[in-house]
PDB file of C-alpha atoms in Angstrom:
ATOM      1  CA  MET G   1     -15.151 -23.915  -2.117  1.00 59.00           C
ATOM      2  CA  ASN G   2     -15.222 -22.650   0.629  1.00 76.00           C
ATOM      3  CA  LYS G   3     -18.535 -21.582   2.525  1.00 92.00           C
ATOM      4  CA  THR G   4     -19.621 -18.459   4.121  1.00 97.00           C
ATOM      5  CA  ILE G   5     -21.443 -18.858   7.674  1.00 98.00           C
ATOM      6  CA  ILE G   6     -24.650 -16.967   7.132  1.00 98.00           C
ATOM      7  CA  ILE G   7     -26.239 -15.860  10.804  1.00 98.00           C
ATOM      8  CA  ALA G   8     -29.581 -14.517  10.274  1.00 98.00           C
ATOM      9  CA  GLU G   9     -30.264 -12.618  13.033  1.00 97.00           C
ATOM     10  CA  ALA G  10     -33.718 -12.464  14.657  1.00 97.00           C
ATOM     11  CA  GLY G  11     -32.862 -11.245  17.427  1.00 94.00           C
ATOM     12  CA  VAL G  12     -35.493  -9.684  19.512  1.00 94.00           C
ATOM     13  CA  ASN G  13     -37.587  -9.332  16.617  1.00 95.00           C
ATOM     14  CA  HIS G  14     -40.072 -12.276  17.683  1.00 96.00           C
ATOM     15  CA  ASN G  15     -41.542  -9.434  20.319  1.00 93.00           C
ATOM     16  CA  GLY G  16     -41.750 -11.531  22.690  1.00 93.00           C
ATOM     17  CA  ASP G  17     -44.094 -14.369  20.890  1.00 94.00           C
ATOM     18  CA  ILE G  18     -43.145 -18.077  20.510  1.00 96.00           C
ATOM     19  CA  GLU G  19     -45.095 -17.975  16.939  1.00 97.00           C
ATOM     20  CA  THR G  20     -43.571 -15.118  15.987  1.00 97.00           C
ATOM     21  CA  ALA G  21     -40.356 -16.769  16.553  1.00 97.00           C
ATOM     22  CA  LYS G  22     -41.253 -19.587  14.813  1.00 98.00           C
ATOM     23  CA  LYS G  23     -42.517 -17.770  11.628  1.00 98.00           C
ATOM     24  CA  LEU G  24     -38.412 -15.875  11.855  1.00 98.00           C
ATOM     25  CA  ILE G  25     -37.244 -19.263  11.968  1.00 98.00           C
ATOM     26  CA  ASP G  26     -39.337 -20.881   8.547  1.00 98.00           C
ATOM     27  CA  ALA G  27     -38.341 -17.414   6.842  1.00 98.00           C
ATOM     28  CA  ALA G  28     -34.194 -18.302   7.585  1.00 98.00           C
ATOM     29  CA  ALA G  29     -34.961 -22.028   6.683  1.00 98.00           C
ATOM     30  CA  ASP G  30     -36.349 -20.772   3.349  1.00 98.00           C
ATOM     31  CA  ALA G  31     -33.613 -18.654   3.016  1.00 98.00           C
ATOM     32  CA  GLY G  32     -31.127 -20.914   3.231  1.00 98.00           C
ATOM     33  CA  VAL G  33     -29.083 -19.759   6.597  1.00 98.00           C
ATOM     34  CA  ASP G  34     -26.564 -21.732   8.310  1.00 97.00           C
ATOM     35  CA  TYR G  35     -27.978 -20.236  11.821  1.00 98.00           C
ATOM     36  CA  VAL G  36     -30.888 -18.104  13.239  1.00 98.00           C
ATOM     37  CA  LYS G  37     -30.054 -16.632  16.294  1.00 98.00           C
ATOM     38  CA  PHE G  38     -31.745 -15.211  19.134  1.00 97.00           C
ATOM     39  CA  GLN G  39     -30.686 -13.007  22.241  1.00 96.00           C
ATOM     40  CA  THR G  40     -30.488 -14.768  25.827  1.00 95.00           C
ATOM     41  CA  PHE G  41     -30.789 -12.475  28.421  1.00 90.00           C
ATOM     42  CA  LYS G  42     -32.591 -11.085  31.536  1.00 86.00           C
ATOM     43  CA  ALA G  43     -33.477  -7.814  31.511  1.00 79.00           C
ATOM     44  CA  ASP G  44     -32.857  -7.482  34.986  1.00 80.00           C
ATOM     45  CA  ARG G  45     -29.329  -8.741  35.227  1.00 81.00           C
ATOM     46  CA  VAL G  46     -28.087  -6.750  31.943  1.00 72.00           C
ATOM     47  CA  VAL G  47     -29.602  -3.550  32.384  1.00 68.00           C
ATOM     48  CA  SER G  48     -30.047  -0.939  34.904  1.00 58.00           C
ATOM     49  CA  PRO G  49     -33.486   0.569  35.927  1.00 66.00           C
ATOM     50  CA  SER G  50     -32.545   3.802  35.270  1.00 58.00           C
ATOM     51  CA  ALA G  51     -30.984   3.260  31.886  1.00 60.00           C
ATOM     52  CA  LYS G  52     -33.093   4.693  28.602  1.00 61.00           C
ATOM     53  CA  LYS G  53     -33.300   3.809  25.434  1.00 51.00           C
ATOM     54  CA  ALA G  54     -31.246   4.211  22.621  1.00 61.00           C
ATOM     55  CA  LYS G  55     -32.932   7.073  20.269  1.00 59.00           C
ATOM     56  CA  TYR G  56     -33.185   4.106  17.539  1.00 57.00           C
ATOM     57  CA  GLN G  57     -34.993   1.778  19.958  1.00 60.00           C
ATOM     58  CA  PHE G  58     -37.411   4.971  21.216  1.00 59.00           C
ATOM     59  CA  ASP G  59     -38.320   5.902  17.749  1.00 58.00           C
ATOM     60  CA  ASN G  60     -39.204   2.483  16.665  1.00 60.00           C
ATOM     61  CA  ASP G  61     -40.966   1.341  19.639  1.00 62.00           C
ATOM     62  CA  SER G  62     -45.223   1.382  19.457  1.00 59.00           C
ATOM     63  CA  SER G  63     -44.646   2.249  23.789  1.00 63.00           C
ATOM     64  CA  LYS G  64     -43.824   5.417  24.450  1.00 62.00           C
ATOM     65  CA  ASP G  65     -41.953   4.457  27.970  1.00 60.00           C
ATOM     66  CA  ASP G  66     -38.567   5.377  27.604  1.00 60.00           C
ATOM     67  CA  SER G  67     -37.237   2.713  29.456  1.00 68.00           C
ATOM     68  CA  GLN G  68     -34.988   0.254  28.529  1.00 65.00           C
ATOM     69  CA  LEU G  69     -35.562  -2.607  31.217  1.00 71.00           C
ATOM     70  CA  ASN G  70     -39.124  -2.369  30.477  1.00 74.00           C
ATOM     71  CA  MET G  71     -38.600  -3.363  26.640  1.00 75.00           C
ATOM     72  CA  LEU G  72     -35.956  -5.853  27.211  1.00 79.00           C
ATOM     73  CA  LYS G  73     -38.480  -7.461  30.309  1.00 81.00           C
ATOM     74  CA  LYS G  74     -41.455  -8.415  26.807  1.00 86.00           C
ATOM     75  CA  LEU G  75     -38.307  -9.709  24.869  1.00 90.00           C
ATOM     76  CA  GLU G  76     -37.162 -11.697  26.997  1.00 89.00           C
ATOM     77  CA  LEU G  77     -37.268 -15.638  26.094  1.00 93.00           C
ATOM     78  CA  SER G  78     -37.786 -18.462  28.479  1.00 94.00           C
ATOM     79  CA  ASP G  79     -35.814 -21.505  29.172  1.00 96.00           C
ATOM     80  CA  ALA G  80     -38.802 -23.289  27.904  1.00 97.00           C
ATOM     81  CA  ASP G  81     -39.132 -20.982  24.999  1.00 96.00           C
ATOM     82  CA  HIS G  82     -35.235 -21.833  23.788  1.00 97.00           C
ATOM     83  CA  LYS G  83     -36.152 -25.341  23.890  1.00 97.00           C
ATOM     84  CA  GLU G  84     -39.036 -25.472  21.891  1.00 98.00           C
ATOM     85  CA  LEU G  85     -37.439 -23.873  19.433  1.00 98.00           C
ATOM     86  CA  ILE G  86     -34.525 -25.433  19.429  1.00 98.00           C
ATOM     87  CA  SER G  87     -36.578 -28.445  18.683  1.00 98.00           C
ATOM     88  CA  TYR G  88     -38.337 -26.237  15.811  1.00 98.00           C
ATOM     89  CA  CYS G  89     -35.570 -25.586  14.376  1.00 98.00           C
ATOM     90  CA  LYS G  90     -34.258 -29.250  13.967  1.00 97.00           C
ATOM     91  CA  SER G  91     -37.753 -30.154  12.740  1.00 98.00           C
ATOM     92  CA  LYS G  92     -36.730 -27.322   9.797  1.00 98.00           C
ATOM     93  CA  ASN G  93     -33.363 -28.281   9.057  1.00 97.00           C
ATOM     94  CA  ILE G  94     -31.862 -25.342  10.506  1.00 97.00           C
ATOM     95  CA  SER G  95     -29.430 -24.298  13.506  1.00 97.00           C
ATOM     96  CA  PHE G  96     -30.714 -22.913  16.365  1.00 97.00           C
ATOM     97  CA  PHE G  97     -28.079 -19.678  17.859  1.00 96.00           C
ATOM     98  CA  SER G  98     -28.464 -17.547  20.691  1.00 97.00           C
ATOM     99  CA  THR G  99     -26.140 -14.241  22.192  1.00 96.00           C
ATOM    100  CA  ALA G 100     -25.960 -14.082  25.952  1.00 96.00           C
ATOM    101  CA  PHE G 101     -24.812 -10.749  27.875  1.00 94.00           C
ATOM    102  CA  ASP G 102     -23.659 -12.353  31.095  1.00 95.00           C
ATOM    103  CA  GLU G 103     -21.891 -14.907  32.482  1.00 96.00           C
ATOM    104  CA  LYS G 104     -24.995 -16.684  33.699  1.00 96.00           C
ATOM    105  CA  GLY G 105     -26.669 -16.801  30.456  1.00 96.00           C
ATOM    106  CA  VAL G 106     -23.218 -18.241  29.126  1.00 96.00           C
ATOM    107  CA  TYR G 107     -23.446 -21.052  31.576  1.00 96.00           C
ATOM    108  CA  TYR G 108     -27.068 -21.463  30.001  1.00 96.00           C
ATOM    109  CA  LEU G 109     -26.280 -21.727  26.523  1.00 96.00           C
ATOM    110  CA  SER G 110     -23.328 -23.796  27.242  1.00 95.00           C
ATOM    111  CA  SER G 111     -25.386 -26.064  28.592  1.00 95.00           C
ATOM    112  CA  LEU G 112     -27.772 -26.361  25.614  1.00 95.00           C
ATOM    113  CA  ASN G 113     -24.830 -27.736  23.441  1.00 92.00           C
ATOM    114  CA  PHE G 114     -23.773 -25.045  20.891  1.00 92.00           C
ATOM    115  CA  ASP G 115     -21.148 -25.438  18.416  1.00 93.00           C
ATOM    116  CA  MET G 116     -19.393 -22.029  18.744  1.00 96.00           C
ATOM    117  CA  PHE G 117     -20.020 -18.670  20.991  1.00 97.00           C
ATOM    118  CA  LYS G 118     -20.989 -14.767  19.833  1.00 97.00           C
ATOM    119  CA  ILE G 119     -19.522 -12.172  21.295  1.00 97.00           C
ATOM    120  CA  PRO G 120     -21.810  -9.169  21.327  1.00 95.00           C
ATOM    121  CA  SER G 121     -19.959  -5.771  20.228  1.00 94.00           C
ATOM    122  CA  GLY G 122     -21.307  -4.257  23.640  1.00 92.00           C
ATOM    123  CA  GLU G 123     -19.466  -7.084  25.651  1.00 96.00           C
ATOM    124  CA  LEU G 124     -15.559  -7.179  24.115  1.00 96.00           C
ATOM    125  CA  THR G 125     -14.159  -5.213  26.898  1.00 96.00           C
ATOM    126  CA  ASN G 126     -16.224  -7.243  30.009  1.00 96.00           C
ATOM    127  CA  TYR G 127     -13.015  -9.502  30.451  1.00 97.00           C
ATOM    128  CA  PRO G 128     -14.587 -11.578  32.846  1.00 97.00           C
ATOM    129  CA  TYR G 129     -17.451 -12.235  30.399  1.00 97.00           C
ATOM    130  CA  LEU G 130     -14.692 -13.178  27.695  1.00 98.00           C
ATOM    131  CA  ARG G 131     -12.853 -15.864  29.667  1.00 98.00           C
ATOM    132  CA  THR G 132     -15.962 -17.674  30.903  1.00 98.00           C
ATOM    133  CA  ILE G 133     -16.915 -17.877  26.733  1.00 98.00           C
ATOM    134  CA  ALA G 134     -12.715 -18.807  26.614  1.00 98.00           C
ATOM    135  CA  GLN G 135     -13.235 -21.774  28.876  1.00 97.00           C
ATOM    136  CA  THR G 136     -15.497 -23.442  26.996  1.00 96.00           C
ATOM    137  CA  SER G 137     -12.844 -23.871  24.442  1.00 96.00           C
ATOM    138  CA  LEU G 138     -15.404 -23.675  21.543  1.00 97.00           C
ATOM    139  CA  PRO G 139     -15.023 -21.207  18.311  1.00 97.00           C
ATOM    140  CA  VAL G 140     -15.895 -17.933  18.322  1.00 98.00           C
ATOM    141  CA  ILE G 141     -17.567 -14.751  16.664  1.00 98.00           C
ATOM    142  CA  LEU G 142     -16.739 -11.692  17.980  1.00 98.00           C
ATOM    143  CA  SER G 143     -18.565  -8.429  17.115  1.00 97.00           C
ATOM    144  CA  THR G 144     -16.734  -5.463  17.483  1.00 97.00           C
ATOM    145  CA  GLY G 145     -18.959  -2.313  17.147  1.00 92.00           C
ATOM    146  CA  MET G 146     -17.300   1.097  18.221  1.00 89.00           C
ATOM    147  CA  ALA G 147     -14.052  -0.738  19.383  1.00 95.00           C
ATOM    148  CA  ASN G 148     -10.815   0.240  17.732  1.00 96.00           C
ATOM    149  CA  LEU G 149      -7.929  -2.098  17.049  1.00 97.00           C
ATOM    150  CA  GLU G 150      -6.064  -1.904  20.174  1.00 97.00           C
ATOM    151  CA  GLU G 151      -9.705  -3.379  22.004  1.00 97.00           C
ATOM    152  CA  ILE G 152     -10.136  -5.715  19.599  1.00 98.00           C
ATOM    153  CA  GLU G 153      -6.674  -7.099  20.311  1.00 98.00           C
ATOM    154  CA  LYS G 154      -7.088  -6.955  23.899  1.00 98.00           C
ATOM    155  CA  SER G 155     -10.175  -9.160  23.694  1.00 98.00           C
ATOM    156  CA  ILE G 156      -8.563 -11.405  21.301  1.00 98.00           C
ATOM    157  CA  ASN G 157      -5.654 -11.560  23.611  1.00 98.00           C
ATOM    158  CA  VAL G 158      -7.977 -12.361  26.797  1.00 98.00           C
ATOM    159  CA  LEU G 159      -9.729 -15.526  24.773  1.00 98.00           C
ATOM    160  CA  VAL G 160      -6.566 -16.835  23.913  1.00 98.00           C
ATOM    161  CA  PHE G 161      -5.227 -16.736  27.514  1.00 98.00           C
ATOM    162  CA  TYR G 162      -8.332 -18.690  28.849  1.00 98.00           C
ATOM    163  CA  GLY G 163      -8.407 -21.339  25.845  1.00 97.00           C
ATOM    164  CA  THR G 164      -9.646 -20.421  23.119  1.00 98.00           C
ATOM    165  CA  LYS G 165      -7.494 -21.253  19.724  1.00 98.00           C
ATOM    166  CA  LYS G 166      -6.758 -17.937  17.968  1.00 98.00           C
ATOM    167  CA  SER G 167      -7.335 -19.948  14.639  1.00 97.00           C
ATOM    168  CA  GLU G 168     -10.947 -20.286  16.421  1.00 98.00           C
ATOM    169  CA  ILE G 169     -11.341 -16.527  16.454  1.00 98.00           C
ATOM    170  CA  THR G 170     -13.773 -14.578  13.607  1.00 98.00           C
ATOM    171  CA  VAL G 171     -14.336 -10.929  14.224  1.00 98.00           C
ATOM    172  CA  LEU G 172     -17.183  -9.248  12.683  1.00 98.00           C
ATOM    173  CA  HIS G 173     -16.194  -6.048  11.722  1.00 98.00           C
ATOM    174  CA  CYS G 174     -20.015  -3.939  12.353  1.00 94.00           C
ATOM    175  CA  ASN G 175     -21.106  -0.202  13.090  1.00 91.00           C
ATOM    176  CA  THR G 176     -23.398   0.170  15.999  1.00 84.00           C
ATOM    177  CA  GLU G 177     -25.625   2.796  14.247  1.00 85.00           C
ATOM    178  CA  TYR G 178     -29.192   1.132  13.123  1.00 83.00           C
ATOM    179  CA  PRO G 179     -29.097   1.818  10.135  1.00 88.00           C
ATOM    180  CA  THR G 180     -26.107   2.487   8.817  1.00 92.00           C
ATOM    181  CA  PRO G 181     -25.117   5.297   6.188  1.00 93.00           C
ATOM    182  CA  MET G 182     -23.165   3.854   3.124  1.00 95.00           C
ATOM    183  CA  ILE G 183     -20.491   6.315   4.082  1.00 95.00           C
ATOM    184  CA  ASP G 184     -20.331   5.137   7.783  1.00 95.00           C
ATOM    185  CA  VAL G 185     -19.408   1.406   6.341  1.00 96.00           C
ATOM    186  CA  ASN G 186     -15.871   1.364   6.096  1.00 95.00           C
ATOM    187  CA  LEU G 187     -15.896  -1.598   4.550  1.00 97.00           C
ATOM    188  CA  LYS G 188     -12.091  -1.820   4.578  1.00 97.00           C
ATOM    189  CA  ALA G 189     -11.957  -1.638   8.582  1.00 97.00           C
ATOM    190  CA  MET G 190     -12.540  -5.745   8.020  1.00 98.00           C
ATOM    191  CA  LEU G 191      -9.175  -6.579   5.929  1.00 98.00           C
ATOM    192  CA  THR G 192      -7.359  -3.877   8.398  1.00 97.00           C
ATOM    193  CA  ILE G 193      -8.663  -5.887  11.544  1.00 98.00           C
ATOM    194  CA  LYS G 194      -7.358  -9.206   9.463  1.00 98.00           C
ATOM    195  CA  GLU G 195      -4.102  -7.972   7.938  1.00 97.00           C
ATOM    196  CA  LYS G 196      -3.071  -6.058  11.450  1.00 98.00           C
ATOM    197  CA  LEU G 197      -4.568  -9.215  13.872  1.00 98.00           C
ATOM    198  CA  GLY G 198      -3.793 -12.545  11.631  1.00 97.00           C
ATOM    199  CA  VAL G 199      -7.219 -13.906  12.737  1.00 98.00           C
ATOM    200  CA  SER G 200     -10.503 -14.607  10.312  1.00 98.00           C
ATOM    201  CA  ILE G 201     -12.710 -11.889   9.286  1.00 98.00           C
ATOM    202  CA  GLY G 202     -16.688 -11.816   9.024  1.00 98.00           C
ATOM    203  CA  TYR G 203     -19.789  -8.736   8.723  1.00 98.00           C
ATOM    204  CA  SER G 204     -22.320  -7.908  11.014  1.00 97.00           C
ATOM    205  CA  ASP G 205     -24.363  -5.766   9.277  1.00 96.00           C
ATOM    206  CA  HIS G 206     -26.805  -3.057   9.648  1.00 93.00           C
ATOM    207  CA  THR G 207     -27.777  -1.398   6.602  1.00 94.00           C
ATOM    208  CA  LEU G 208     -30.227  -1.066   4.600  1.00 93.00           C
ATOM    209  CA  GLY G 209     -30.426  -3.837   1.475  1.00 94.00           C
ATOM    210  CA  ILE G 210     -27.833  -6.492   0.825  1.00 97.00           C
ATOM    211  CA  GLU G 211     -25.167  -4.647  -1.000  1.00 97.00           C
ATOM    212  CA  VAL G 212     -22.751  -4.923   1.491  1.00 97.00           C
ATOM    213  CA  PRO G 213     -22.862  -8.088   3.216  1.00 98.00           C
ATOM    214  CA  ILE G 214     -22.318  -9.185  -0.682  1.00 98.00           C
ATOM    215  CA  ALA G 215     -19.230  -7.104  -1.409  1.00 98.00           C
ATOM    216  CA  ALA G 216     -17.725  -8.207   2.110  1.00 98.00           C
ATOM    217  CA  VAL G 217     -17.986 -11.760   0.734  1.00 98.00           C
ATOM    218  CA  ALA G 218     -15.914 -11.392  -1.695  1.00 97.00           C
ATOM    219  CA  LEU G 219     -13.495  -9.304  -0.172  1.00 97.00           C
ATOM    220  CA  GLY G 220     -12.888 -12.580   1.863  1.00 96.00           C
ATOM    221  CA  ALA G 221     -15.547 -12.570   4.878  1.00 98.00           C
ATOM    222  CA  LYS G 222     -16.472 -15.687   6.155  1.00 98.00           C
ATOM    223  CA  VAL G 223     -18.810 -14.658   8.093  1.00 98.00           C
ATOM    224  CA  ILE G 224     -21.906 -12.885   7.483  1.00 98.00           C
ATOM    225  CA  GLU G 225     -24.762 -11.565  10.096  1.00 98.00           C
ATOM    226  CA  LYS G 226     -27.832  -9.722   9.037  1.00 97.00           C
ATOM    227  CA  HIS G 227     -31.218  -8.930  11.154  1.00 96.00           C
ATOM    228  CA  PHE G 228     -34.265  -9.938   9.399  1.00 97.00           C
ATOM    229  CA  THR G 229     -37.879  -9.494  10.570  1.00 97.00           C
ATOM    230  CA  LEU G 230     -40.944 -10.495   8.750  1.00 97.00           C
ATOM    231  CA  ASP G 231     -42.105  -7.162   8.385  1.00 96.00           C
ATOM    232  CA  ARG G 232     -40.482  -3.409   8.288  1.00 93.00           C
ATOM    233  CA  ASN G 233     -43.551  -2.378   9.391  1.00 91.00           C
ATOM    234  CA  LEU G 234     -43.631  -4.040  12.973  1.00 92.00           C
ATOM    235  CA  LYS G 235     -43.044  -2.379  16.304  1.00 86.00           C
ATOM    236  CA  GLY G 236     -40.189  -3.437  17.954  1.00 83.00           C
ATOM    237  CA  PRO G 237     -36.669  -1.352  18.314  1.00 79.00           C
ATOM    238  CA  ASP G 238     -34.703  -3.765  15.635  1.00 85.00           C
ATOM    239  CA  HIS G 239     -37.445  -4.259  12.541  1.00 90.00           C
ATOM    240  CA  LYS G 240     -36.466  -0.822  10.647  1.00 88.00           C
ATOM    241  CA  ALA G 241     -32.986  -2.524  10.224  1.00 87.00           C
ATOM    242  CA  SER G 242     -33.801  -5.681   9.377  1.00 94.00           C
ATOM    243  CA  LEU G 243     -34.060  -7.400   5.810  1.00 96.00           C
ATOM    244  CA  GLU G 244     -37.672  -9.405   4.974  1.00 97.00           C
ATOM    245  CA  PRO G 245     -37.944 -12.443   4.334  1.00 97.00           C
ATOM    246  CA  ASN G 246     -37.947 -11.870   0.402  1.00 97.00           C
ATOM    247  CA  GLU G 247     -34.576  -9.706   0.648  1.00 98.00           C
ATOM    248  CA  LEU G 248     -33.088 -12.503   2.880  1.00 98.00           C
ATOM    249  CA  LYS G 249     -33.544 -15.443   0.096  1.00 98.00           C
ATOM    250  CA  GLU G 250     -32.337 -13.167  -1.988  1.00 98.00           C
ATOM    251  CA  MET G 251     -28.683 -11.993  -0.427  1.00 98.00           C
ATOM    252  CA  VAL G 252     -28.425 -16.082   0.104  1.00 98.00           C
ATOM    253  CA  LYS G 253     -28.679 -16.607  -3.303  1.00 98.00           C
ATOM    254  CA  SER G 254     -26.064 -13.518  -4.419  1.00 98.00           C
ATOM    255  CA  ILE G 255     -23.401 -14.807  -1.676  1.00 98.00           C
ATOM    256  CA  ARG G 256     -23.633 -18.129  -3.196  1.00 97.00           C
ATOM    257  CA  ASN G 257     -23.429 -17.117  -6.533  1.00 97.00           C
ATOM    258  CA  ILE G 258     -20.402 -14.569  -5.272  1.00 96.00           C
ATOM    259  CA  GLU G 259     -18.683 -17.827  -3.384  1.00 96.00           C
ATOM    260  CA  LYS G 260     -18.471 -19.489  -6.631  1.00 94.00           C
ATOM    261  CA  ALA G 261     -17.505 -16.601  -8.404  1.00 94.00           C
ATOM    262  CA  ILE G 262     -14.471 -15.926  -6.435  1.00 91.00           C
ATOM    263  CA  SER G 263     -13.641 -19.637  -6.015  1.00 88.00           C
ATOM    264  CA  GLY G 264     -11.355 -19.739  -9.462  1.00 80.00           C
ATOM    265  CA  ASN G 265      -7.371 -20.941  -8.941  1.00 82.00           C
ATOM    266  CA  GLY G 266      -6.984 -17.263  -9.909  1.00 82.00           C
ATOM    267  CA  ILE G 267      -4.874 -18.182 -13.221  1.00 86.00           C
ATOM    268  CA  LYS G 268      -6.290 -16.243 -16.501  1.00 84.00           C
ATOM    269  CA  GLU G 269      -6.949 -18.840 -19.105  1.00 80.00           C
ATOM    270  CA  ALA G 270      -9.852 -20.452 -21.020  1.00 76.00           C
ATOM    271  CA  SER G 271     -12.588 -22.030 -19.104  1.00 63.00           C
ATOM    272  CA  LEU G 272     -13.685 -25.529 -19.658  1.00 65.00           C
ATOM    273  CA  LYS G 273     -16.431 -24.208 -21.136  1.00 66.00           C
ATOM    274  CA  LYS G 274     -14.422 -22.121 -24.015  1.00 60.00           C
ATOM    275  CA  LYS G 275     -11.889 -24.764 -24.000  1.00 60.00           C
ATOM    276  CA  LYS G 276     -15.172 -27.354 -25.329  1.00 65.00           C
ATOM    277  CA  ILE G 277     -16.056 -24.845 -27.893  1.00 67.00           C
ATOM    278  CA  TYR G 278     -12.393 -24.031 -29.154  1.00 58.00           C
ATOM    279  CA  ILE G 279     -11.643 -27.801 -29.819  1.00 65.00           C
ATOM    280  CA  LEU G 280     -15.045 -27.715 -31.665  1.00 65.00           C
ATOM    281  CA  HIS G 281     -14.170 -25.039 -33.597  1.00 65.00           C
ATOM    282  CA  VAL G 282     -10.886 -26.936 -34.536  1.00 64.00           C
ATOM    283  CA  ARG G 283     -12.669 -29.982 -35.435  1.00 71.00           C
ATOM    284  CA  VAL G 284     -15.236 -28.064 -37.842  1.00 67.00           C
ATOM    285  CA  TYR G 285     -11.903 -26.482 -39.519  1.00 63.00           C
ATOM    286  CA  ILE G 286     -10.370 -29.612 -40.564  1.00 71.00           C
ATOM    287  CA  TYR G 287     -13.773 -31.329 -40.980  1.00 71.00           C
ATOM    288  CA  LEU G 288     -14.055 -28.924 -43.870  1.00 67.00           C
ATOM    289  CA  LYS G 289     -10.248 -28.362 -44.862  1.00 68.00           C
ATOM    290  CA  ILE G 290     -10.622 -32.284 -45.590  1.00 72.00           C
ATOM    291  CA  TYR G 291     -13.506 -31.688 -47.079  1.00 63.00           C
ATOM    292  CA  TYR G 292     -12.423 -29.164 -49.773  1.00 65.00           C
ATOM    293  CA  LEU G 293      -8.952 -30.582 -49.980  1.00 64.00           C
ATOM    294  CA  VAL G 294     -11.139 -33.653 -51.609  1.00 62.00           C
ATOM    295  CA  LEU G 295     -13.118 -31.589 -53.860  1.00 60.00           C
TER     296      LEU G 295
END
């Protein structure tokens, strides 16, 4: 049975507090996910001082300051934070993971000995960034957001040209609206990516609830990424579109059940249990036949 990689996206839902980040790790470990993922950035390197918050960020943040730079500065994780959280993850038997947003961030994550890289959809056309990741020769998970098929293909070509094996690229279908209305999910696009580009596929979910990632697994997703939080009522840019711990646990349980349900050989035949029941019935029939013949 092929196991889906489940990434619990803590992102910036720690709100800049290391103890909250540890509680998020506790919740992810308890849910049984494979990775808990954070974000690695220096705000002044990845956003302009004049950049405004996205509408959903402004609506969900307690501060009425509309500066994206000021918001992100409060959400940075230091080097010491990273190392403390990595150590904490090891103690909880869960893998720490993070996304970088510039080349320096990639070099930094490389120094932490990760076993793969995640490319956020906003960097899909950042070819110097893609080149830096490809040169590590590690497996890549590529989010696609608002990208079209041609843009995705170009990004894959850049990765392959600079050292990533195509067989080690997983492309995630996703939507950049937080939360994503069900009518906008367009889950069949995930299958189009697989068919047209010949890559492994997955899904990064921003809908409310757990139905869509479960459906994605049934359709063949090999990686599922889902935002989670300790409490959706907390103030911060991503809490509203995140699962709470009990929902994350239910999602993992449901995905593992779906994996079992689609793991058969595809042949229409009686299950082993039904075969055993049939044999038992035959034995009872033969016994009764012999009994009445003797009488």
